[in-house]
Coordinates of C-alpha atoms and ligand atoms in Angstrom, one line a residue:
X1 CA -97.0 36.2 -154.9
X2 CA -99.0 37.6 -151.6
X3 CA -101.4 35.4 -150.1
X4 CA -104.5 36.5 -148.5
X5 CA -104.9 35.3 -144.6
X6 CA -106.8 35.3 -141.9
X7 CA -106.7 34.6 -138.1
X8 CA -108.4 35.7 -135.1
X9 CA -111.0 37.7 -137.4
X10 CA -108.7 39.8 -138.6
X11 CA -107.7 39.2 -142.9
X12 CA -104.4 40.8 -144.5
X13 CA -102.6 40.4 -147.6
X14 CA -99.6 38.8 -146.9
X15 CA -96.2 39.4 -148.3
X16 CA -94.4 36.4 -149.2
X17 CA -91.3 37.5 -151.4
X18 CA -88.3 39.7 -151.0
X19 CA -88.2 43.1 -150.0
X20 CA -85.3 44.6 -152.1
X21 CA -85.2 48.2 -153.3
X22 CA -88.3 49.0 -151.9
X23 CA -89.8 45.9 -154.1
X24 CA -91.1 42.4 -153.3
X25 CA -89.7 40.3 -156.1
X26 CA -89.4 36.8 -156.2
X27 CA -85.7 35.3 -155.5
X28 CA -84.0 34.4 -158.4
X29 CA -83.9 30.5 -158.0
X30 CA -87.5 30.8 -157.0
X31 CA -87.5 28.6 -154.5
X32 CA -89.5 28.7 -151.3
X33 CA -89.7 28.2 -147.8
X34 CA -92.6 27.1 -145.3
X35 CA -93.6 29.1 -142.3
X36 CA -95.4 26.9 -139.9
X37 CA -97.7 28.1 -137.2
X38 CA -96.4 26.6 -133.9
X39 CA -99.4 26.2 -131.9
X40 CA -100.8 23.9 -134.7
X41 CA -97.5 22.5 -136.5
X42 CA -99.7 23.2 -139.8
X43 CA -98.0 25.4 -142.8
X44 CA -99.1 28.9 -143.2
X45 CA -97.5 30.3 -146.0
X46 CA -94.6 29.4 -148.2
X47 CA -92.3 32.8 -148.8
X48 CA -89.9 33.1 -151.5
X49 CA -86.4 31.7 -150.5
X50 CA -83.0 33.5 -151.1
X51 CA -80.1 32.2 -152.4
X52 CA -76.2 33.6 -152.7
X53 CA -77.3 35.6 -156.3
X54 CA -80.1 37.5 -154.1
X55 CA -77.8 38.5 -151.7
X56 CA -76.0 40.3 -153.9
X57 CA -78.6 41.7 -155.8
X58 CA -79.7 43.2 -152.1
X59 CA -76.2 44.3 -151.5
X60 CA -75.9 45.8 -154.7
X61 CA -79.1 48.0 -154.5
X62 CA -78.3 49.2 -150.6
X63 CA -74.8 50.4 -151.7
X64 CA -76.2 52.3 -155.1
X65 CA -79.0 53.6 -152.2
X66 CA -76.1 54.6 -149.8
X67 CA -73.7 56.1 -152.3
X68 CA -76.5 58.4 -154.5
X69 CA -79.2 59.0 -151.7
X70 CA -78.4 58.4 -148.2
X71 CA -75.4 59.1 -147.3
X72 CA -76.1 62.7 -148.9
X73 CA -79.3 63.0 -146.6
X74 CA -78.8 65.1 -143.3
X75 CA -79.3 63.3 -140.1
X76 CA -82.8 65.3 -139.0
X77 CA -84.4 64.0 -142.1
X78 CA -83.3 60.3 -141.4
X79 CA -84.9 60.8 -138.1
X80 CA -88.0 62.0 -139.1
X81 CA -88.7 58.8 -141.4
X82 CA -88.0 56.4 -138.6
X83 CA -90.0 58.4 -136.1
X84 CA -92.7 58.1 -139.3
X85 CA -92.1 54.3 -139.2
X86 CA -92.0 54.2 -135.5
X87 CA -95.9 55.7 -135.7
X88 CA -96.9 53.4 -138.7
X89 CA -95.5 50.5 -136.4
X90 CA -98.3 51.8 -134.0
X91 CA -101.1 52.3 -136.8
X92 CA -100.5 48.3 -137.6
X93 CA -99.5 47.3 -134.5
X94 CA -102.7 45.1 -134.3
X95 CA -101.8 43.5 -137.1
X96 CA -97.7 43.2 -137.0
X97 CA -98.7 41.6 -133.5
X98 CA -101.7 39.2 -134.9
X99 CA -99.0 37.9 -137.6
X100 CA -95.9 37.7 -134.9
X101 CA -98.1 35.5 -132.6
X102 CA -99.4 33.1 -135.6
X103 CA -95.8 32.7 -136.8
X104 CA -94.2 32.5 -134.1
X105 CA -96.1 31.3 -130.9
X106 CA -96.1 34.2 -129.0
X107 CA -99.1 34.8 -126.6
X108 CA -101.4 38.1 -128.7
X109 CA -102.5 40.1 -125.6
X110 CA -99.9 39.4 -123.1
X111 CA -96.6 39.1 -125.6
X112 CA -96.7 40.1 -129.1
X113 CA -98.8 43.1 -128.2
X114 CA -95.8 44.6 -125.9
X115 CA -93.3 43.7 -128.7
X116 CA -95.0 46.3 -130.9
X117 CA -94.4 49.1 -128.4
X118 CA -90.8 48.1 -127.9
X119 CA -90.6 48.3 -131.7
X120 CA -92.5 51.9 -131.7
X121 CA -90.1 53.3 -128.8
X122 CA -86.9 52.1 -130.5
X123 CA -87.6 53.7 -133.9
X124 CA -88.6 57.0 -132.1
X125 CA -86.0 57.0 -129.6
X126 CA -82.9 56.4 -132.6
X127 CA -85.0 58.7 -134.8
X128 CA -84.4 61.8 -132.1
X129 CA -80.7 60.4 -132.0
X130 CA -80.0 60.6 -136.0
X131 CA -79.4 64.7 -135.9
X132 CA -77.5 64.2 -132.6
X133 CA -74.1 62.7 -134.3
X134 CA -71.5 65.2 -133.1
X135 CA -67.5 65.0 -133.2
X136 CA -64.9 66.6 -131.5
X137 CA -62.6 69.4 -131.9
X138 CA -59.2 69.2 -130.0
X139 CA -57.6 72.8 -129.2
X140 CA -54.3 72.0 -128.5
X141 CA -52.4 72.9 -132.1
X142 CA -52.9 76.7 -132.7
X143 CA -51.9 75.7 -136.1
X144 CA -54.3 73.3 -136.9
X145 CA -58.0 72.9 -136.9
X146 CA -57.8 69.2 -135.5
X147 CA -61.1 66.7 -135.8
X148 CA -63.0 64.0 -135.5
X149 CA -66.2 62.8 -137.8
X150 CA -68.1 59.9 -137.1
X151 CA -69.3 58.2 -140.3
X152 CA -71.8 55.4 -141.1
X153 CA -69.9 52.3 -142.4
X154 CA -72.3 52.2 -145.8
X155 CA -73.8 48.4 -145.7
X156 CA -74.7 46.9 -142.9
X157 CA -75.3 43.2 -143.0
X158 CA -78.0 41.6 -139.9
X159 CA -79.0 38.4 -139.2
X160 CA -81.7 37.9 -136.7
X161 CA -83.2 34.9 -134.4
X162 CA -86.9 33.8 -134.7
X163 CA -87.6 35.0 -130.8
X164 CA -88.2 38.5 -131.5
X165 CA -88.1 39.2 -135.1
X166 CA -90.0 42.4 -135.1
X167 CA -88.1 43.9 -132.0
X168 CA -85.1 42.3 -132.8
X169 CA -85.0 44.0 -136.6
X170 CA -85.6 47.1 -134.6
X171 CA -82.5 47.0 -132.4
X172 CA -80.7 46.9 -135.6
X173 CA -82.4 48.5 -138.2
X174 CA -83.6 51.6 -136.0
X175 CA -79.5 52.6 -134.8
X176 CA -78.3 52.0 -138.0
X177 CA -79.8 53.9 -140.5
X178 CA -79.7 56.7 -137.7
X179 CA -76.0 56.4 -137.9
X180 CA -76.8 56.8 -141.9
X181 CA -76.5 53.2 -143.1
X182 CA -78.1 51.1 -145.4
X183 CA -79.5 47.7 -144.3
X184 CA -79.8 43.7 -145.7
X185 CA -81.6 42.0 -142.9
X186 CA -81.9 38.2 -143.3
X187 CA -85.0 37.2 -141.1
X188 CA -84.9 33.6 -139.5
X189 CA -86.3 30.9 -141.1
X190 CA -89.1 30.1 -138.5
X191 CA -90.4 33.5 -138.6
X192 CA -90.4 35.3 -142.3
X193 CA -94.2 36.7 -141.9
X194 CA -93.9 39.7 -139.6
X195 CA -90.9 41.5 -141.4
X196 CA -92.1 41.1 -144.6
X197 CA -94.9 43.1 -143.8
X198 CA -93.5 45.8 -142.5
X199 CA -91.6 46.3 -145.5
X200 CA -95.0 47.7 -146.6
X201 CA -94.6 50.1 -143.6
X202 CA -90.7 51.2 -145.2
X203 CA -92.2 52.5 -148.4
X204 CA -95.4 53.8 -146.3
X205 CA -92.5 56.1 -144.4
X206 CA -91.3 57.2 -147.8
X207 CA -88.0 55.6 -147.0
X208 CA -85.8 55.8 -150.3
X209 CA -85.4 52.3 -152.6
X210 CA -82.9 50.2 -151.0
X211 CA -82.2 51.5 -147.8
X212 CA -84.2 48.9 -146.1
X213 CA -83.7 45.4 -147.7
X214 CA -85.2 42.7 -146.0
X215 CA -84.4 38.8 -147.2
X216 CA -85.6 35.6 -145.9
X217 CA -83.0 32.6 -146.3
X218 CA -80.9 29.9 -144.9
X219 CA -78.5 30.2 -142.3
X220 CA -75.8 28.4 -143.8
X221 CA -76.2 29.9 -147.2
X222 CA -78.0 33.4 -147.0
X223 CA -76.6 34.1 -143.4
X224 CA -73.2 33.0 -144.7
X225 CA -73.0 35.3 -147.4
X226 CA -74.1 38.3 -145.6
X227 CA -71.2 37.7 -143.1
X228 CA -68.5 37.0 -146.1
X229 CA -69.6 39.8 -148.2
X230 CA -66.9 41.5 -149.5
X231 CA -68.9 44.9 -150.1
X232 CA -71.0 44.7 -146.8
X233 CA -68.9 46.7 -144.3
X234 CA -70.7 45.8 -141.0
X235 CA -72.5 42.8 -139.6
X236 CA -74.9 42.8 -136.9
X237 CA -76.0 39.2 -135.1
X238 CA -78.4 38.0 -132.7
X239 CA -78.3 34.0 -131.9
X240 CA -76.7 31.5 -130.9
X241 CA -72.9 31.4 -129.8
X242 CA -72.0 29.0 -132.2
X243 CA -73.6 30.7 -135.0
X244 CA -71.6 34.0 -133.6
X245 CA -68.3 32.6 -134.0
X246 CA -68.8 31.4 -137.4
X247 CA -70.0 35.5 -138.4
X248 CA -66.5 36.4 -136.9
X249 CA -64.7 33.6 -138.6
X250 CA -66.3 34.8 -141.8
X251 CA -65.7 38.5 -141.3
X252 CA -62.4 37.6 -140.5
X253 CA -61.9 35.9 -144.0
X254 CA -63.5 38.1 -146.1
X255 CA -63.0 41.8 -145.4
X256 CA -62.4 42.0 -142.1
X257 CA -65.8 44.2 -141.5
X258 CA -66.9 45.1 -138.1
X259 CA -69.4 42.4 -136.2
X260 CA -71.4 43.4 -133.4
X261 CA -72.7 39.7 -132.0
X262 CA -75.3 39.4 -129.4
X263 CA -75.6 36.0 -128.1
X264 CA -76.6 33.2 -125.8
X265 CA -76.7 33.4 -121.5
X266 CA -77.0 31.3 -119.0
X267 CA -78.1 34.2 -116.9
X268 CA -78.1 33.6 -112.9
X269 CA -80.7 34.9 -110.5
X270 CA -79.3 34.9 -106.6
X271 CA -82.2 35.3 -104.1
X272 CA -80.5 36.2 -100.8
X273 CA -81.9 35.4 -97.5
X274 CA -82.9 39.2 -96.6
X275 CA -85.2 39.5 -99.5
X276 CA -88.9 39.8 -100.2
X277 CA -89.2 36.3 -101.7
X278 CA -92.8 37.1 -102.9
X279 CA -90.9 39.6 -105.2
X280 CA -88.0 37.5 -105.9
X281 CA -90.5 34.4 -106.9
X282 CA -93.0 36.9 -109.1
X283 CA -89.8 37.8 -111.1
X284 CA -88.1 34.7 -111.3
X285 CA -91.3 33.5 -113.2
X286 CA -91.5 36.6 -115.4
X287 CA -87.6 35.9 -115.9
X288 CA -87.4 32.9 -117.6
X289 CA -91.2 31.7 -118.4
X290 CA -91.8 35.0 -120.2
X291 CA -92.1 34.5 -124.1
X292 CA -92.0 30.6 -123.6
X293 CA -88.2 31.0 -122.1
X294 CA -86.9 31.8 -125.8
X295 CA -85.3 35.2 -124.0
X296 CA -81.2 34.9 -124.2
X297 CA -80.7 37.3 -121.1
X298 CA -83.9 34.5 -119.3
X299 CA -82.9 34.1 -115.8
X300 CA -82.4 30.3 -116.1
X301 CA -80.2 29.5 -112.8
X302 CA -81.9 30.2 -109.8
X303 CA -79.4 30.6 -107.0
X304 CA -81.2 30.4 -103.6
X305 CA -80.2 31.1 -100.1
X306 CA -80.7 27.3 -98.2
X307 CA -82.5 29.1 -95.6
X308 CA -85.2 30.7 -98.0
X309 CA -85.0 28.0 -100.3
X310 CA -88.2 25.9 -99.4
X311 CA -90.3 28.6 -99.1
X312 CA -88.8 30.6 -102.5
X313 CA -89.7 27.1 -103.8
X314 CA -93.4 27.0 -102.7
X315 CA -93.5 30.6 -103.8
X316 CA -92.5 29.6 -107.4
X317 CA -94.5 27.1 -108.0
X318 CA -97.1 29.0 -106.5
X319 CA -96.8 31.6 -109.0
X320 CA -96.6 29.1 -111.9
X321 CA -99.7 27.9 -111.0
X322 CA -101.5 30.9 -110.9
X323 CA -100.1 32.8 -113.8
X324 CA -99.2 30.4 -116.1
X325 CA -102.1 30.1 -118.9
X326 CA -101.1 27.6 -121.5
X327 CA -103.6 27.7 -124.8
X328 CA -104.3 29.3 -128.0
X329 CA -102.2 32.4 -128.3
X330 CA -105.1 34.8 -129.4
X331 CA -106.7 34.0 -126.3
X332 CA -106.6 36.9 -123.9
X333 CA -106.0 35.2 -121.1
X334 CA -103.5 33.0 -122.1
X335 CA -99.9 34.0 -121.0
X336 CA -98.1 30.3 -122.5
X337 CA -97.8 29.7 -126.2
X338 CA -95.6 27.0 -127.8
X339 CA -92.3 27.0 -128.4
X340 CA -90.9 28.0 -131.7
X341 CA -90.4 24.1 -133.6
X342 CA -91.0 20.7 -133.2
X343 CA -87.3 20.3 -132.8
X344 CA -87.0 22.8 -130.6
X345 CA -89.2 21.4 -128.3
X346 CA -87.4 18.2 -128.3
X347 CA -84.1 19.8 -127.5
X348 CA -85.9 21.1 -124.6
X349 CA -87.3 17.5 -123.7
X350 CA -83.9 16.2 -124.0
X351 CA -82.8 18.6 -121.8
X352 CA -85.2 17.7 -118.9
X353 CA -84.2 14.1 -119.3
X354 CA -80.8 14.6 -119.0
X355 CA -81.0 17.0 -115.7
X356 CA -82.9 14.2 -114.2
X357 CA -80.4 11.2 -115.0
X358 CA -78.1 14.0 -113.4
X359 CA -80.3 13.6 -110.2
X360 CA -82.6 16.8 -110.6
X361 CA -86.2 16.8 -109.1
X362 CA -88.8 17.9 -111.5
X363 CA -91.2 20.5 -109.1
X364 CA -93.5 21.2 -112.0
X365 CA -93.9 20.7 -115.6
X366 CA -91.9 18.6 -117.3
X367 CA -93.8 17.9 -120.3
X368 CA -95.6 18.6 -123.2
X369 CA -98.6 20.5 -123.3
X370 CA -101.8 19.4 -125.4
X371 CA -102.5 17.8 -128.4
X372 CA -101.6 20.0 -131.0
X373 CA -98.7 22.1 -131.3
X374 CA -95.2 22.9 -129.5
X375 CA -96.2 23.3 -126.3
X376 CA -93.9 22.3 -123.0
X377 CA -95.3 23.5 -119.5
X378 CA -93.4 26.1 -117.2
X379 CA -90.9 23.5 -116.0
X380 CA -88.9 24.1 -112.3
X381 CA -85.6 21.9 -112.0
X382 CA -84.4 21.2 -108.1
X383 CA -81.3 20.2 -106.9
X384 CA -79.3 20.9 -109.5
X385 CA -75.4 21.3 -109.0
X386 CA -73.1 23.7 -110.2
X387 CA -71.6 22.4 -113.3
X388 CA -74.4 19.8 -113.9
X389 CA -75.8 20.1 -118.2
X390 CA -78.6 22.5 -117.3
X391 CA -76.7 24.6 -114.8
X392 CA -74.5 25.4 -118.1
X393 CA -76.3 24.7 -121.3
X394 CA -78.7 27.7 -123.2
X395 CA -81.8 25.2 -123.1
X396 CA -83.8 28.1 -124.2
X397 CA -87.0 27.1 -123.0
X398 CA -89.5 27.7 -120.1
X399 CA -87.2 25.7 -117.7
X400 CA -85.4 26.9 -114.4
X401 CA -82.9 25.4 -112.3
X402 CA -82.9 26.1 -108.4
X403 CA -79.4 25.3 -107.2
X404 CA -78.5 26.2 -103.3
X405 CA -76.0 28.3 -102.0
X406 CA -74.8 29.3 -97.6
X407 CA -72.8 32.2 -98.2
X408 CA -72.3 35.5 -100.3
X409 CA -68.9 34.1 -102.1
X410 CA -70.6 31.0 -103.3
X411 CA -73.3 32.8 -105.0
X412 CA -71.4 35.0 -106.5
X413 CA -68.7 31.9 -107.8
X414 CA -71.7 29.9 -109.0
X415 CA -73.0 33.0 -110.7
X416 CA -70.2 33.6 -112.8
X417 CA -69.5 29.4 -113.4
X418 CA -70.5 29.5 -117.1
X419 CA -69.1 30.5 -120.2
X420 CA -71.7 33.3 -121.0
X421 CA -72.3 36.7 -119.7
X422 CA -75.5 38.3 -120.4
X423 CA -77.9 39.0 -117.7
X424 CA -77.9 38.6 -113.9
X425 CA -80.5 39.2 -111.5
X426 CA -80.0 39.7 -107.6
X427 CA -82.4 40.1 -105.1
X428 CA -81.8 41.9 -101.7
X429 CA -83.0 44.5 -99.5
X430 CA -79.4 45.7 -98.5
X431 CA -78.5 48.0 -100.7
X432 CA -74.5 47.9 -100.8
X433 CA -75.3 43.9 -101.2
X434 CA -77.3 44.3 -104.5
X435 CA -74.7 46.8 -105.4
X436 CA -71.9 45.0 -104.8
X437 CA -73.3 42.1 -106.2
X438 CA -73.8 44.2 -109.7
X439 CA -70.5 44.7 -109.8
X440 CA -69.1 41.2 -108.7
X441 CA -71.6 39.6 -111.0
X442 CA -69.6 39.4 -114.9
X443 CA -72.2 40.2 -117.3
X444 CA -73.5 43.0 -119.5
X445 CA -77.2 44.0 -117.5
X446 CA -77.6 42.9 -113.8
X447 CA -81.0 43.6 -112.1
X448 CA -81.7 44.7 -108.7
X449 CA -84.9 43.2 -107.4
X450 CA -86.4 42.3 -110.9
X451 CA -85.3 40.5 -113.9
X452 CA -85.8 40.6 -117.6
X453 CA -87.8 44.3 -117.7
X454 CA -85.0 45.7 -119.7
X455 CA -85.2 49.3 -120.5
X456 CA -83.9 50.4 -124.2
X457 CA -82.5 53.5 -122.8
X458 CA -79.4 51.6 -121.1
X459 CA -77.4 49.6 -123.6
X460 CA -77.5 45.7 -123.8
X461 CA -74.1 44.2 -124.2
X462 CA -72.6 40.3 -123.8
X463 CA -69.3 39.8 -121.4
X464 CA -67.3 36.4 -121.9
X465 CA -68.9 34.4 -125.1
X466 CA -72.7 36.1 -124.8
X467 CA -71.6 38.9 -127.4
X468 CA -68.9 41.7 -129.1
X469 CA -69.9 45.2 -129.0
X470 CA -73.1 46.7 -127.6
X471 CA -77.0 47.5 -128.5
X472 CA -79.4 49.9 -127.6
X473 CA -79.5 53.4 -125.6
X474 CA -77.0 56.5 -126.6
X475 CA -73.9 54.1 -127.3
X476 CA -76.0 51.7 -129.6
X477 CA -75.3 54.1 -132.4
X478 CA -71.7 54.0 -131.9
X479 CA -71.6 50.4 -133.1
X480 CA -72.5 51.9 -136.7
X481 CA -70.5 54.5 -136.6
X482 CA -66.6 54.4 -137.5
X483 CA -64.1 57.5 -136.2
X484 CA -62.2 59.4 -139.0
X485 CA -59.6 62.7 -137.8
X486 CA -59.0 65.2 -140.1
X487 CA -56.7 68.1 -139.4
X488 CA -56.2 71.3 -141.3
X489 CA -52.9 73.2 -141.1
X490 CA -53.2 77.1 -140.3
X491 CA -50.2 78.3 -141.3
X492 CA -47.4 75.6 -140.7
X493 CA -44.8 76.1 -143.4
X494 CA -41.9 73.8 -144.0
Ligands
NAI501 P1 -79.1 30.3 -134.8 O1 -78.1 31.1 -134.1 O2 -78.7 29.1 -135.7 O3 -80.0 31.3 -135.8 C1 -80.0 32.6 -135.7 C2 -79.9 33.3 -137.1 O4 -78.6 33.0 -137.6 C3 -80.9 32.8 -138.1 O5 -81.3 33.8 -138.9 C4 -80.1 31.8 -138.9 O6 -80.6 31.6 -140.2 C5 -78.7 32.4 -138.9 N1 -77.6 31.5 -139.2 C6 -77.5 30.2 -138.9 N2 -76.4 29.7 -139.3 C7 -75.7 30.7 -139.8 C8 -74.4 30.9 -140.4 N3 -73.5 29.8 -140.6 N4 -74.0 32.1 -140.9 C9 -74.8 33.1 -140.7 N5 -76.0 33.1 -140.2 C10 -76.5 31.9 -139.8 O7 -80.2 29.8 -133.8 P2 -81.2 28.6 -133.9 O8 -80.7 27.4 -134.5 O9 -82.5 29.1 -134.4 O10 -81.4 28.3 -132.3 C11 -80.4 27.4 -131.7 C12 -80.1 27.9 -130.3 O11 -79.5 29.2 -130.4 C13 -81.3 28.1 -129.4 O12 -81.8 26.9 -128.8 C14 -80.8 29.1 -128.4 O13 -80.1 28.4 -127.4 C15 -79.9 30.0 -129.2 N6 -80.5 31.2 -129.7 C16 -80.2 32.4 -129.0 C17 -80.8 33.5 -129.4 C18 -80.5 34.8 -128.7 O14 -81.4 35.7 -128.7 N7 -79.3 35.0 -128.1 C19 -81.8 33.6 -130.4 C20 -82.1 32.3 -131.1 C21 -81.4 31.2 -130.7
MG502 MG1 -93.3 30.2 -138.2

C-alpha cells in the first residue's frame, strides 16, 4: 500500500507497488524490497517486489495495449501525451527531485534539481519527434511503387541503473513510445521511489492502460526475464558491462530481440600543454566529482601534459577545495552527497587501497566522509601508470587518476588503453589539435574544452565494450524503430 512521507518539509503519498496497466497492484508473491536513504543508511520504504509471474503479467498487458490501442494511434497524438508528461514532469518536478535525492543521494539544489529538466526536455524533444517518422520512396522501377515503413517493434523491455533513474527512464521511455512502442521498465533496486511516482504523472497525461508499465525487481530474476522474454521484442540497458553481456546472451537465447546496451567507461581527459588549465581543472572536477562520480561517461583518467602537470594539479585540488560541499543533500549549498550503498562505497575504498599498493599518491580525499551515511570525499590519485587497476577499472566513484604524458602520440595511446569507449575529453587552444584529437580518440562523445555537459540533441553511443546501438537526439528513435519494404507492382504481367 502507499506510505505517506515526508522530508525537507515537503509530505507525499508514496507509491510503493507496481505500476502495470495504468494500476499499482501488489506483485503476486507479495514480497518486498527496502529502499534505503543513503545519506543516513536508514530504510525508507519497503516497495512491493516482482517476481518472473509479474513480468509476464506486465508483458502481457503492454502487448494487449500495443496490439488494440497504440499501435492504431497516429504519431502527433503520441507526441502530444509525452509533451503533456514532459510539462507534468515540471509541475512535480519539486517533488520527483525531493524523492530522487532521498533515495538516491543526490545533492537537491545542485543535482536532482537539473535531472528534472533533463527529464522535461527529453519528453518534449521525442514528443515533437513522434509525427516526424517518415520512409522512403525509391523511383527507380516505373512499374512499381517501391517503399520503406519504419515500424515500432511492439514491447520494449528496459532495465535501468540507480544513478539516474528518472533521466535514465526518460532516455528510454521518451524515444520509444515516440517510435509507438509499449514499455516494461524494471527500476534498480537501490532506487524504486522516484519512478513509481511518476507513474501517477502516466495516467495524469491520460496515457492509455499499459503503455507505460513500470516494475521494481531483482536483477538476476526480474532483469533476467525481461531480457529472455519470448514476447518482448526489444531490450534497452543501461549498467554495468557485465550485466550487458548477460542481456545479449539472453536475447541471444530467447528470441533473438534487438538490445540496445549502454554501458560502463573509463573515459580519458588529455590536458595539453597550450591550454587554459583554469578551464581544464574547473571541468575535470565537474567531470568526474559531479553526481558523486556515479556518471559512466565520468572523466576518470586524467592525462596531463608533464610540463602543466604541477600546476593542473594545484589547480584541481584547488577547485576541490572550494567547490566541493559534502553534507545533507537538501542542503542548498551542498554539491557532495553519498554514494549510492554501503557496498558501493567499499568497492570504492577498495579501489583507493589498491592504487596505493600500486604506488599512487593520494592528493586529496581518500576517505570516508562523516558519521552517518555513504559518504567518500572527492578523491585525486597521482602517479598512476598506464595499465595500473584504476587507470582501467569503472570505480564509479568521486575518484580521478592523473597519469603523465611528453608527447601528442602518447596521450592519444594511453587514451584509448582500456577496454571501454564512452566519453573523452580534450583540452587545447589549437583548434586542428582538439579536432584531431576527437577523431583519434575511440569513443562515442569527445569534448572540446569541457567534459560531461552532454547535450540530448547529439546522440550518446558506446565504441569497444561501453555499449551496442545509440541513445538520444534524431537517431535515438531509430533504435526502436525496425525497416520493412513493401513494393506494389504497376502493371508487370508475367
Ligand atoms: P548493474 O549493471 O548490476 O545494474 C543495472 C541494472 O541491471 C539494475 O536494474 C539491475 O537490477 C539489472 N540487472 C542486474 N543483473 C541483471 C541480469 N542478470 N539481467 C538483467 N538485468 C540485470 O549495476 P550495479 O551492480 O548496480 O553496479 C555495479 C557497477 O556497474 C558500478 O559500480 C558501475 O561500475 C557500473 N554501472 C554503470 C552504470 C552506467 O551508467 N553505465 C550504471 C550503474 C552501474
Ligand atoms: Mg535508495
Amino acid at each position: 500500500m502507499p506510505v505517506e512521507l515526508e522530508v525537507n518539509q515537503v509530505t507525499w503519498i508514496q507509491p510503493t507497488q507496481l505500476f502495470i496497466n495504468n494500476e499499482f497492484k501488489d506483485a503476486v508473491k507479495k514480497n518486498t524490497l527496502e529502499t534505503i536513504d543513503p545519506s543516513t543508511g536508514k530504510v525508507i520504504a519497503n516497495v512491493q517486489l516482482a517476481t518472473a509471474e509479474d513480468v509476464d503479467i506486465a508483458v502481457c498487458c503492454s502487448r494487449k495495449a500495443f496490439n488494440k490501442v497504440w499501435k492504431n494511434t497516429c504519431g502527433s497524438d503520441r507526441g502530444k501525451l509525452l509533451i503533456k508528461l514532459s510539462e507534468l514532469t515540471e509541475k512535480y518536478g519539486e517533488l520527483l527531485a525531493t524523492i530522487e535525492a532521498m533515495d538516491s543521494g543526490k545533492p537537491m539544489y545542485t543535482n536532482a534539481l537539473g535531472d528534472i529538466e533533463e527529464c522535461a526536455s527529453i519528453y518534449r524533444y521525442y514528443g515533437g519527434i513522434a509525427d516526424k517518422i517518415e520512409g522512403k520512396v525509391s523511383m527507380d522501377d516505373p512499374l512499381a511503387l517501391s517503399y520503406t515503413r519504419r515500424e515500432p517493434f511492439g514491447v520494449v523491455g528496459a532495465i535501468i541503473p540507480w544513478n539516474y533513474p528518472l533521466a535514465t527512464a526518460s532516455w528510454k521511455i521518451a524515444p520509444a513510445l515516440a517510435a509507438g512502442n509499449c514499455i516494461v521498465l524494471k527500476v534498480a533496486e537501490n532506487t524504486p521511489l522516484s519512478m513509481l511516482y511518476f507513474a501517477n504523472l502516466v495516467v495524469e497525461a491520460g496515457f492509455p492502460p499499459g503503455v507505460i508499465n513500470i516494475i521494481t525487481g531483482t536483477g538476476q530474476e526480474v532483469g533476467a526475464k525481461l531480457s529472455s522474454h519470448m514476447d518482448v521484442d526489444k531490450l534497452t540497458f543501461t549498467g554495468s558491462t557485465a550485466v550487458g553481456q548477460k542481456i545479449l546472451q539472453a536475447a541471444a537465447g530467447s528470441n533473438l530481440k534487438d538490445c540496445t546496451l549502454e554501458l560502463g567507461g573509463k573515459s580519458p581527459l588529455i590536458v595539453f600543454e597550450d591550454c587554459d588549465l583554469d578551464q581544464a581543472a574547473k571541468w575535470a572536477y565537474e567531470g568526474i566529482m559531479y553526481n558523486m562520480g556515479q556518471i559512466c561517461c565520468g572523466t576518470s583518467r586524467l592525462l596531463v601534459h608533464e610540463s602543466v602537470h604541477d600546476k593542473f594539479v594545484e589547480f584541481l585540488l584547488d577547485v576541490i577545495a572550494r567547490k566541493s560541499v559534502a553534507g545533507d543533500v537538501f542542503d542548498k549549498n551542498t554539491t557532495h552527497g553519498p554514494q549510492i550503498s554501503s557496498a558501493h562505497l567499499q568497492k570504492i575504498k577498495g579501489y583507493v587501497e589498491c592504487a596505493k599498493n600500486e604506488g599512487a599518491i593520494v592528493a586529496c580525499g581518500g576517505a570516508q566522509w562523516g558519521e552517518n551515511g555513504y559518504y567518500f570525499l572527492p578523491t585525486i590519485l597521482l602517479n598512476v601508470k598506464p595499465g595500473d587497476t584504476v587507470d582501467q577499472e569503472e570505480i564509479f566513484g568521486p575518484v580521478a587518476s592523473v597519469t603523465k604524458f611528453k608527447t601528442y602520440e602518447e596521450a592519444i595511446s594511453i587514451a584509448n588503453n582500456t577496454k571501454y569507449g564512452l566519453g573523452g575529453a580534450v583540452f587545447t587552444n589549437d583548434i586542428a589539435k582538439g579536432h584531431k584529437a576527437a577523431n583519434d580518440i575511440v569513443t562515442g562523445y569527445v569534448w572540446i574544452n569541457s567534459s560531461n555537459d552532454q547535450d540530448y540533441h547529439l546522440p550518446f553511443t558506446g565504441h569497444k565494450m561501453s555499449g551496442i546501438g545509440s541513445e538520444l537526439g534524431t537517431t535515438g528513435i531509430e533504435g526502436y524503430l525496425k525497416l520493412k519494404s513493401v513494393q506494389v507492382n504497376l502493371g508487370k504481367r508475367i
